Amino acid sequence: MMIQVFLSFLLACVIILVAVQRTTSRLFRVSILTILALGLFLVWAPETTNDLAAALGVGRGADLILYFWVVITLALMVFLYLKILRLG
């Protein structure tokens, strides 16, 4: 339970930071807020990840989260790379 409170606090802080900043597009902010809200839900209902993983053919919910983390990280890296190219 302690880890759930800690993770919820961290996610809530990030949600607040994303919600108050105005430098990115509204669509991007809403997308990030949706992902963070989903993360908050999954912190409090971890069995849902196992059910979702089984439906998608992945062994465990933790593996599914790792796979999503990798895809999101790669997408953000490409986004930042393209932004750097535009600035240069």
PDB file of N, CA and C in Angstrom:
ATOM      1  N   MET A   1       0.812  -1.192   0.000  1.00  0.00           N
ATOM      2  CA  MET A   1       0.000   0.000   0.000  1.00  0.00           C
ATOM      3  C   MET A   1       0.857   1.258   0.000  1.00  0.00           C
ATOM      4  N   MET A   2       1.999   1.204   0.673  1.00  0.00           N
ATOM      5  CA  MET A   2       2.874   2.378   0.750  1.00  0.00           C
ATOM      6  C   MET A   2       3.366   2.781  -0.635  1.00  0.00           C
ATOM      7  N   ILE A   3       3.700   1.812  -1.488  1.00  0.00           N
ATOM      8  CA  ILE A   3       4.174   2.130  -2.826  1.00  0.00           C
ATOM      9  C   ILE A   3       3.064   2.757  -3.656  1.00  0.00           C
ATOM     10  N   GLN A   4       1.822   2.352  -3.432  1.00  0.00           N
ATOM     11  CA  GLN A   4       0.701   2.946  -4.164  1.00  0.00           C
ATOM     12  C   GLN A   4       0.536   4.423  -3.815  1.00  0.00           C
ATOM     13  N   VAL A   5       0.680   4.741  -2.554  1.00  0.00           N
ATOM     14  CA  VAL A   5       0.575   6.142  -2.125  1.00  0.00           C
ATOM     15  C   VAL A   5       1.728   6.950  -2.723  1.00  0.00           C
ATOM     16  N   PHE A   6       2.930   6.409  -2.675  1.00  0.00           N
ATOM     17  CA  PHE A   6       4.108   7.094  -3.217  1.00  0.00           C
ATOM     18  C   PHE A   6       3.966   7.321  -4.717  1.00  0.00           C
ATOM     19  N   LEU A   7       3.587   6.289  -5.464  1.00  0.00           N
ATOM     20  CA  LEU A   7       3.421   6.418  -6.914  1.00  0.00           C
ATOM     21  C   LEU A   7       2.273   7.375  -7.251  1.00  0.00           C
ATOM     22  N   SER A   8       1.211   7.332  -6.474  1.00  0.00           N
ATOM     23  CA  SER A   8       0.095   8.248  -6.696  1.00  0.00           C
ATOM     24  C   SER A   8       0.527   9.696  -6.492  1.00  0.00           C
ATOM     25  N   PHE A   9       1.325   9.925  -5.462  1.00  0.00           N
ATOM     26  CA  PHE A   9       1.843  11.269  -5.211  1.00  0.00           C
ATOM     27  C   PHE A   9       2.703  11.747  -6.373  1.00  0.00           C
ATOM     28  N   LEU A  10       3.602  10.900  -6.848  1.00  0.00           N
ATOM     29  CA  LEU A  10       4.461  11.278  -7.975  1.00  0.00           C
ATOM     30  C   LEU A  10       3.646  11.545  -9.236  1.00  0.00           C
ATOM     31  N   LEU A  11       2.695  10.678  -9.532  1.00  0.00           N
ATOM     32  CA  LEU A  11       1.856  10.875 -10.714  1.00  0.00           C
ATOM     33  C   LEU A  11       1.017  12.144 -10.584  1.00  0.00           C
ATOM     34  N   ALA A  12       0.511  12.417  -9.397  1.00  0.00           N
ATOM     35  CA  ALA A  12      -0.277  13.639  -9.185  1.00  0.00           C
ATOM     36  C   ALA A  12       0.580  14.886  -9.407  1.00  0.00           C
ATOM     37  N   CYS A  13       1.829  14.847  -8.966  1.00  0.00           N
ATOM     38  CA  CYS A  13       2.737  15.981  -9.189  1.00  0.00           C
ATOM     39  C   CYS A  13       2.971  16.201 -10.681  1.00  0.00           C
ATOM     40  N   VAL A  14       3.192  15.127 -11.408  1.00  0.00           N
ATOM     41  CA  VAL A  14       3.415  15.248 -12.853  1.00  0.00           C
ATOM     42  C   VAL A  14       2.145  15.728 -13.547  1.00  0.00           C
ATOM     43  N   ILE A  15       0.995  15.236 -13.123  1.00  0.00           N
ATOM     44  CA  ILE A  15      -0.281  15.687 -13.698  1.00  0.00           C
ATOM     45  C   ILE A  15      -0.439  17.192 -13.514  1.00  0.00           C
ATOM     46  N   ILE A  16      -0.121  17.685 -12.334  1.00  0.00           N
ATOM     47  CA  ILE A  16      -0.229  19.126 -12.075  1.00  0.00           C
ATOM     48  C   ILE A  16       0.737  19.902 -12.965  1.00  0.00           C
ATOM     49  N   LEU A  17       1.980  19.427 -13.070  1.00  0.00           N
ATOM     50  CA  LEU A  17       2.960  20.116 -13.922  1.00  0.00           C
ATOM     51  C   LEU A  17       2.516  20.172 -15.377  1.00  0.00           C
ATOM     52  N   VAL A  18       1.995  19.075 -15.887  1.00  0.00           N
ATOM     53  CA  VAL A  18       1.544  19.040 -17.280  1.00  0.00           C
ATOM     54  C   VAL A  18       0.307  19.917 -17.464  1.00  0.00           C
ATOM     55  N   ALA A  19      -0.583  19.904 -16.499  1.00  0.00           N
ATOM     56  CA  ALA A  19      -1.831  20.649 -16.621  1.00  0.00           C
ATOM     57  C   ALA A  19      -1.606  22.162 -16.618  1.00  0.00           C
ATOM     58  N   VAL A  20      -0.642  22.656 -15.876  1.00  0.00           N
ATOM     59  CA  VAL A  20      -0.452  24.101 -15.762  1.00  0.00           C
ATOM     60  C   VAL A  20       0.437  24.697 -16.847  1.00  0.00           C
ATOM     61  N   GLN A  21       1.250  23.902 -17.499  1.00  0.00           N
ATOM     62  CA  GLN A  21       2.130  24.468 -18.522  1.00  0.00           C
ATOM     63  C   GLN A  21       1.356  24.705 -19.808  1.00  0.00           C
ATOM     64  N   ARG A  22       1.736  25.720 -20.548  1.00  0.00           N
ATOM     65  CA  ARG A  22       0.995  26.107 -21.746  1.00  0.00           C
ATOM     66  C   ARG A  22       1.889  26.163 -22.991  1.00  0.00           C
ATOM     67  N   THR A  23       3.070  25.564 -22.946  1.00  0.00           N
ATOM     68  CA  THR A  23       3.988  25.683 -24.081  1.00  0.00           C
ATOM     69  C   THR A  23       3.764  24.629 -25.158  1.00  0.00           C
ATOM     70  N   THR A  24       3.038  23.576 -24.862  1.00  0.00           N
ATOM     71  CA  THR A  24       2.784  22.541 -25.858  1.00  0.00           C
ATOM     72  C   THR A  24       1.326  22.624 -26.330  1.00  0.00           C
ATOM     73  N   SER A  25       1.041  21.906 -27.373  1.00  0.00           N
ATOM     74  CA  SER A  25      -0.316  21.937 -27.918  1.00  0.00           C
ATOM     75  C   SER A  25      -1.297  21.292 -26.945  1.00  0.00           C
ATOM     76  N   ARG A  26      -2.537  21.665 -27.091  1.00  0.00           N
ATOM     77  CA  ARG A  26      -3.586  21.127 -26.218  1.00  0.00           C
ATOM     78  C   ARG A  26      -3.725  19.621 -26.421  1.00  0.00           C
ATOM     79  N   LEU A  27      -3.646  19.167 -27.669  1.00  0.00           N
ATOM     80  CA  LEU A  27      -3.770  17.737 -27.965  1.00  0.00           C
ATOM     81  C   LEU A  27      -2.675  16.935 -27.271  1.00  0.00           C
ATOM     82  N   PHE A  28      -1.453  17.433 -27.312  1.00  0.00           N
ATOM     83  CA  PHE A  28      -0.340  16.752 -26.660  1.00  0.00           C
ATOM     84  C   PHE A  28      -0.546  16.705 -25.153  1.00  0.00           C
ATOM     85  N   ARG A  29      -0.978  17.821 -24.564  1.00  0.00           N
ATOM     86  CA  ARG A  29      -1.234  17.869 -23.116  1.00  0.00           C
ATOM     87  C   ARG A  29      -2.333  16.901 -22.714  1.00  0.00           C
ATOM     88  N   VAL A  30      -3.410  16.872 -23.486  1.00  0.00           N
ATOM     89  CA  VAL A  30      -4.520  15.968 -23.169  1.00  0.00           C
ATOM     90  C   VAL A  30      -4.063  14.513 -23.296  1.00  0.00           C
ATOM     91  N   SER A  31      -3.243  14.217 -24.292  1.00  0.00           N
ATOM     92  CA  SER A  31      -2.726  12.856 -24.467  1.00  0.00           C
ATOM     93  C   SER A  31      -1.883  12.439 -23.263  1.00  0.00           C
ATOM     94  N   ILE A  32      -0.991  13.318 -22.841  1.00  0.00           N
ATOM     95  CA  ILE A  32      -0.135  13.016 -21.687  1.00  0.00           C
ATOM     96  C   ILE A  32      -0.982  12.876 -20.418  1.00  0.00           C
ATOM     97  N   LEU A  33      -1.947  13.757 -20.234  1.00  0.00           N
ATOM     98  CA  LEU A  33      -2.804  13.667 -19.050  1.00  0.00           C
ATOM     99  C   LEU A  33      -3.615  12.372 -19.046  1.00  0.00           C
ATOM    100  N   THR A  34      -4.046  11.925 -20.216  1.00  0.00           N
ATOM    101  CA  THR A  34      -4.787  10.667 -20.311  1.00  0.00           C
ATOM    102  C   THR A  34      -3.897   9.489 -19.924  1.00  0.00           C
ATOM    103  N   ILE A  35      -2.670   9.492 -20.414  1.00  0.00           N
ATOM    104  CA  ILE A  35      -1.727   8.423 -20.078  1.00  0.00           C
ATOM    105  C   ILE A  35      -1.430   8.427 -18.577  1.00  0.00           C
ATOM    106  N   LEU A  36      -1.244   9.613 -18.017  1.00  0.00           N
ATOM    107  CA  LEU A  36      -0.971   9.704 -16.580  1.00  0.00           C
ATOM    108  C   LEU A  36      -2.177   9.254 -15.748  1.00  0.00           C
ATOM    109  N   ALA A  37      -3.375   9.604 -16.181  1.00  0.00           N
ATOM    110  CA  ALA A  37      -4.579   9.159 -15.469  1.00  0.00           C
ATOM    111  C   ALA A  37      -4.712   7.642 -15.542  1.00  0.00           C
ATOM    112  N   LEU A  38      -4.395   7.077 -16.700  1.00  0.00           N
ATOM    113  CA  LEU A  38      -4.402   5.618 -16.831  1.00  0.00           C
ATOM    114  C   LEU A  38      -3.377   4.997 -15.888  1.00  0.00           C
ATOM    115  N   GLY A  39      -2.208   5.601 -15.791  1.00  0.00           N
ATOM    116  CA  GLY A  39      -1.186   5.111 -14.864  1.00  0.00           C
ATOM    117  C   GLY A  39      -1.658   5.163 -13.427  1.00  0.00           C
ATOM    118  N   LEU A  40      -2.345   6.236 -13.077  1.00  0.00           N
ATOM    119  CA  LEU A  40      -2.887   6.360 -11.718  1.00  0.00           C
ATOM    120  C   LEU A  40      -3.925   5.281 -11.447  1.00  0.00           C
ATOM    121  N   PHE A  41      -4.770   5.021 -12.432  1.00  0.00           N
ATOM    122  CA  PHE A  41      -5.760   3.947 -12.284  1.00  0.00           C
ATOM    123  C   PHE A  41      -5.073   2.597 -12.094  1.00  0.00           C
ATOM    124  N   LEU A  42      -4.034   2.328 -12.898  1.00  0.00           N
ATOM    125  CA  LEU A  42      -3.357   1.035 -12.827  1.00  0.00           C
ATOM    126  C   LEU A  42      -2.570   0.853 -11.535  1.00  0.00           C
ATOM    127  N   VAL A  43      -2.146   1.954 -10.920  1.00  0.00           N
ATOM    128  CA  VAL A  43      -1.484   1.851  -9.617  1.00  0.00           C
ATOM    129  C   VAL A  43      -2.447   1.290  -8.582  1.00  0.00           C
ATOM    130  N   TRP A  44      -3.716   1.707  -8.654  1.00  0.00           N
ATOM    131  CA  TRP A  44      -4.696   1.275  -7.663  1.00  0.00           C
ATOM    132  C   TRP A  44      -5.462   0.018  -8.067  1.00  0.00           C
ATOM    133  N   ALA A  45      -5.334  -0.400  -9.334  1.00  0.00           N
ATOM    134  CA  ALA A  45      -5.992  -1.632  -9.789  1.00  0.00           C
ATOM    135  C   ALA A  45      -4.990  -2.457 -10.598  1.00  0.00           C
ATOM    136  N   PRO A  46      -3.932  -2.949  -9.946  1.00  0.00           N
ATOM    137  CA  PRO A  46      -2.874  -3.636 -10.685  1.00  0.00           C
ATOM    138  C   PRO A  46      -3.322  -4.940 -11.341  1.00  0.00           C
ATOM    139  N   GLU A  47      -4.380  -5.565 -10.819  1.00  0.00           N
ATOM    140  CA  GLU A  47      -4.845  -6.810 -11.434  1.00  0.00           C
ATOM    141  C   GLU A  47      -5.390  -6.567 -12.842  1.00  0.00           C
ATOM    142  N   THR A  48      -5.772  -5.327 -13.121  1.00  0.00           N
ATOM    143  CA  THR A  48      -6.271  -4.980 -14.449  1.00  0.00           C
ATOM    144  C   THR A  48      -5.181  -5.176 -15.505  1.00  0.00           C
ATOM    145  N   THR A  49      -3.934  -4.879 -15.137  1.00  0.00           N
ATOM    146  CA  THR A  49      -2.842  -5.055 -16.107  1.00  0.00           C
ATOM    147  C   THR A  49      -2.652  -6.523 -16.468  1.00  0.00           C
ATOM    148  N   ASN A  50      -2.836  -7.415 -15.504  1.00  0.00           N
ATOM    149  CA  ASN A  50      -2.725  -8.846 -15.804  1.00  0.00           C
ATOM    150  C   ASN A  50      -3.827  -9.297 -16.752  1.00  0.00           C
ATOM    151  N   ASP A  51      -5.043  -8.809 -16.525  1.00  0.00           N
ATOM    152  CA  ASP A  51      -6.163  -9.154 -17.407  1.00  0.00           C
ATOM    153  C   ASP A  51      -5.929  -8.615 -18.818  1.00  0.00           C
ATOM    154  N   LEU A  52      -5.479  -7.377 -18.897  1.00  0.00           N
ATOM    155  CA  LEU A  52      -5.206  -6.763 -20.199  1.00  0.00           C
ATOM    156  C   LEU A  52      -4.056  -7.477 -20.904  1.00  0.00           C
ATOM    157  N   ALA A  53      -3.031  -7.837 -20.147  1.00  0.00           N
ATOM    158  CA  ALA A  53      -1.891  -8.549 -20.733  1.00  0.00           C
ATOM    159  C   ALA A  53      -2.333  -9.903 -21.282  1.00  0.00           C
ATOM    160  N   ALA A  54      -3.162 -10.612 -20.543  1.00  0.00           N
ATOM    161  CA  ALA A  54      -3.656 -11.911 -21.010  1.00  0.00           C
ATOM    162  C   ALA A  54      -4.470 -11.745 -22.286  1.00  0.00           C
ATOM    163  N   ALA A  55      -5.264 -10.678 -22.362  1.00  0.00           N
ATOM    164  CA  ALA A  55      -6.083 -10.441 -23.556  1.00  0.00           C
ATOM    165  C   ALA A  55      -5.218 -10.106 -24.770  1.00  0.00           C
ATOM    166  N   LEU A  56      -4.055  -9.485 -24.529  1.00  0.00           N
ATOM    167  CA  LEU A  56      -3.161  -9.116 -25.633  1.00  0.00           C
ATOM    168  C   LEU A  56      -2.100 -10.169 -25.924  1.00  0.00           C
ATOM    169  N   GLY A  57      -2.090 -11.251 -25.152  1.00  0.00           N
ATOM    170  CA  GLY A  57      -1.146 -12.335 -25.396  1.00  0.00           C
ATOM    171  C   GLY A  57       0.219 -12.138 -24.761  1.00  0.00           C
ATOM    172  N   VAL A  58       0.290 -11.285 -23.736  1.00  0.00           N
ATOM    173  CA  VAL A  58       1.528 -11.052 -22.998  1.00  0.00           C
ATOM    174  C   VAL A  58       1.432 -11.818 -21.689  1.00  0.00           C
ATOM    175  N   GLY A  59       2.569 -12.331 -21.218  1.00  0.00           N
ATOM    176  CA  GLY A  59       2.553 -13.177 -20.034  1.00  0.00           C
ATOM    177  C   GLY A  59       2.080 -12.504 -18.758  1.00  0.00           C
ATOM    178  N   ARG A  60       2.654 -11.337 -18.440  1.00  0.00           N
ATOM    179  CA  ARG A  60       2.337 -10.670 -17.174  1.00  0.00           C
ATOM    180  C   ARG A  60       1.995  -9.214 -17.421  1.00  0.00           C
ATOM    181  N   GLY A  61       1.278  -8.623 -16.483  1.00  0.00           N
ATOM    182  CA  GLY A  61       0.946  -7.211 -16.580  1.00  0.00           C
ATOM    183  C   GLY A  61       2.175  -6.319 -16.495  1.00  0.00           C
ATOM    184  N   ALA A  62       3.154  -6.727 -15.690  1.00  0.00           N
ATOM    185  CA  ALA A  62       4.380  -5.940 -15.569  1.00  0.00           C
ATOM    186  C   ALA A  62       5.129  -5.899 -16.900  1.00  0.00           C
ATOM    187  N   ASP A  63       5.120  -7.008 -17.623  1.00  0.00           N
ATOM    188  CA  ASP A  63       5.761  -7.028 -18.943  1.00  0.00           C
ATOM    189  C   ASP A  63       5.043  -6.092 -19.908  1.00  0.00           C
ATOM    190  N   LEU A  64       3.732  -6.096 -19.858  1.00  0.00           N
ATOM    191  CA  LEU A  64       2.947  -5.218 -20.724  1.00  0.00           C
ATOM    192  C   LEU A  64       3.272  -3.755 -20.454  1.00  0.00           C
ATOM    193  N   ILE A  65       3.365  -3.386 -19.183  1.00  0.00           N
ATOM    194  CA  ILE A  65       3.709  -2.010 -18.829  1.00  0.00           C
ATOM    195  C   ILE A  65       5.105  -1.666 -19.337  1.00  0.00           C
ATOM    196  N   LEU A  66       6.041  -2.580 -19.213  1.00  0.00           N
ATOM    197  CA  LEU A  66       7.393  -2.348 -19.723  1.00  0.00           C
ATOM    198  C   LEU A  66       7.378  -2.137 -21.233  1.00  0.00           C
ATOM    199  N   TYR A  67       6.624  -2.940 -21.953  1.00  0.00           N
ATOM    200  CA  TYR A  67       6.540  -2.791 -23.407  1.00  0.00           C
ATOM    201  C   TYR A  67       5.959  -1.432 -23.777  1.00  0.00           C
ATOM    202  N   PHE A  68       4.899  -1.029 -23.086  1.00  0.00           N
ATOM    203  CA  PHE A  68       4.319   0.289 -23.347  1.00  0.00           C
ATOM    204  C   PHE A  68       5.311   1.400 -23.020  1.00  0.00           C
ATOM    205  N   TRP A  69       6.051   1.227 -21.928  1.00  0.00           N
ATOM    206  CA  TRP A  69       7.054   2.219 -21.533  1.00  0.00           C
ATOM    207  C   TRP A  69       8.104   2.388 -22.625  1.00  0.00           C
ATOM    208  N   VAL A  70       8.570   1.302 -23.182  1.00  0.00           N
ATOM    209  CA  VAL A  70       9.570   1.361 -24.248  1.00  0.00           C
ATOM    210  C   VAL A  70       9.015   2.079 -25.476  1.00  0.00           C
ATOM    211  N   VAL A  71       7.801   1.747 -25.883  1.00  0.00           N
ATOM    212  CA  VAL A  71       7.192   2.375 -27.058  1.00  0.00           C
ATOM    213  C   VAL A  71       6.996   3.876 -26.824  1.00  0.00           C
ATOM    214  N   ILE A  72       6.496   4.257 -25.665  1.00  0.00           N
ATOM    215  CA  ILE A  72       6.281   5.673 -25.366  1.00  0.00           C
ATOM    216  C   ILE A  72       7.609   6.422 -25.322  1.00  0.00           C
ATOM    217  N   THR A  73       8.631   5.817 -24.731  1.00  0.00           N
ATOM    218  CA  THR A  73       9.937   6.451 -24.669  1.00  0.00           C
ATOM    219  C   THR A  73      10.515   6.650 -26.064  1.00  0.00           C
ATOM    220  N   LEU A  74      10.408   5.639 -26.912  1.00  0.00           N
ATOM    221  CA  LEU A  74      10.905   5.786 -28.282  1.00  0.00           C
ATOM    222  C   LEU A  74      10.142   6.862 -29.046  1.00  0.00           C
ATOM    223  N   ALA A  75       8.834   6.919 -28.858  1.00  0.00           N
ATOM    224  CA  ALA A  75       8.031   7.947 -29.524  1.00  0.00           C
ATOM    225  C   ALA A  75       8.448   9.344 -29.053  1.00  0.00           C
ATOM    226  N   LEU A  76       8.689   9.509 -27.770  1.00  0.00           N
ATOM    227  CA  LEU A  76       9.137  10.800 -27.257  1.00  0.00           C
ATOM    228  C   LEU A  76      10.521  11.163 -27.778  1.00  0.00           C
ATOM    229  N   MET A  77      11.391  10.181 -27.915  1.00  0.00           N
ATOM    230  CA  MET A  77      12.719  10.446 -28.464  1.00  0.00           C
ATOM    231  C   MET A  77      12.624  10.931 -29.908  1.00  0.00           C
ATOM    232  N   VAL A  78      11.772  10.312 -30.700  1.00  0.00           N
ATOM    233  CA  VAL A  78      11.583  10.745 -32.089  1.00  0.00           C
ATOM    234  C   VAL A  78      10.988  12.149 -32.111  1.00  0.00           C
ATOM    235  N   PHE A  79       9.994  12.400 -31.264  1.00  0.00           N
ATOM    236  CA  PHE A  79       9.375  13.726 -31.182  1.00  0.00           C
ATOM    237  C   PHE A  79      10.416  14.792 -30.849  1.00  0.00           C
ATOM    238  N   LEU A  80      11.260  14.530 -29.856  1.00  0.00           N
ATOM    239  CA  LEU A  80      12.293  15.497 -29.475  1.00  0.00           C
ATOM    240  C   LEU A  80      13.335  15.662 -30.569  1.00  0.00           C
ATOM    241  N   TYR A  81      13.697  14.592 -31.234  1.00  0.00           N
ATOM    242  CA  TYR A  81      14.656  14.663 -32.331  1.00  0.00           C
ATOM    243  C   TYR A  81      14.112  15.542 -33.458  1.00  0.00           C
ATOM    244  N   LEU A  82      12.854  15.357 -33.819  1.00  0.00           N
ATOM    245  CA  LEU A  82      12.251  16.170 -34.873  1.00  0.00           C
ATOM    246  C   LEU A  82      12.154  17.636 -34.459  1.00  0.00           C
ATOM    247  N   LYS A  83      11.901  17.867 -33.196  1.00  0.00           N
ATOM    248  CA  LYS A  83      11.849  19.253 -32.698  1.00  0.00           C
ATOM    249  C   LYS A  83      13.228  19.900 -32.770  1.00  0.00           C
ATOM    250  N   ILE A  84      14.269  19.168 -32.440  1.00  0.00           N
ATOM    251  CA  ILE A  84      15.627  19.678 -32.535  1.00  0.00           C
ATOM    252  C   ILE A  84      15.976  19.997 -33.988  1.00  0.00           C
ATOM    253  N   LEU A  85      15.578  19.124 -34.903  1.00  0.00           N
ATOM    254  CA  LEU A  85      15.832  19.390 -36.322  1.00  0.00           C
ATOM    255  C   LEU A  85      15.123  20.655 -36.799  1.00  0.00           C
ATOM    256  N   ARG A  86      13.923  20.878 -36.335  1.00  0.00           N
ATOM    257  CA  ARG A  86      13.180  22.084 -36.705  1.00  0.00           C
ATOM    258  C   ARG A  86      13.842  23.346 -36.166  1.00  0.00           C
ATOM    259  N   LEU A  87      14.417  23.261 -34.982  1.00  0.00           N
ATOM    260  CA  LEU A  87      15.064  24.423 -34.381  1.00  0.00           C
ATOM    261  C   LEU A  87      16.411  24.745 -35.035  1.00  0.00           C
ATOM    262  N   GLY A  88      17.062  23.722 -35.580  1.00  0.00           N
ATOM    263  CA  GLY A  88      18.401  23.891 -36.151  1.00  0.00           C
ATOM    264  C   GLY A  88      18.374  24.265 -37.551  1.00  0.00           C
TER     265      GLY A  88
END
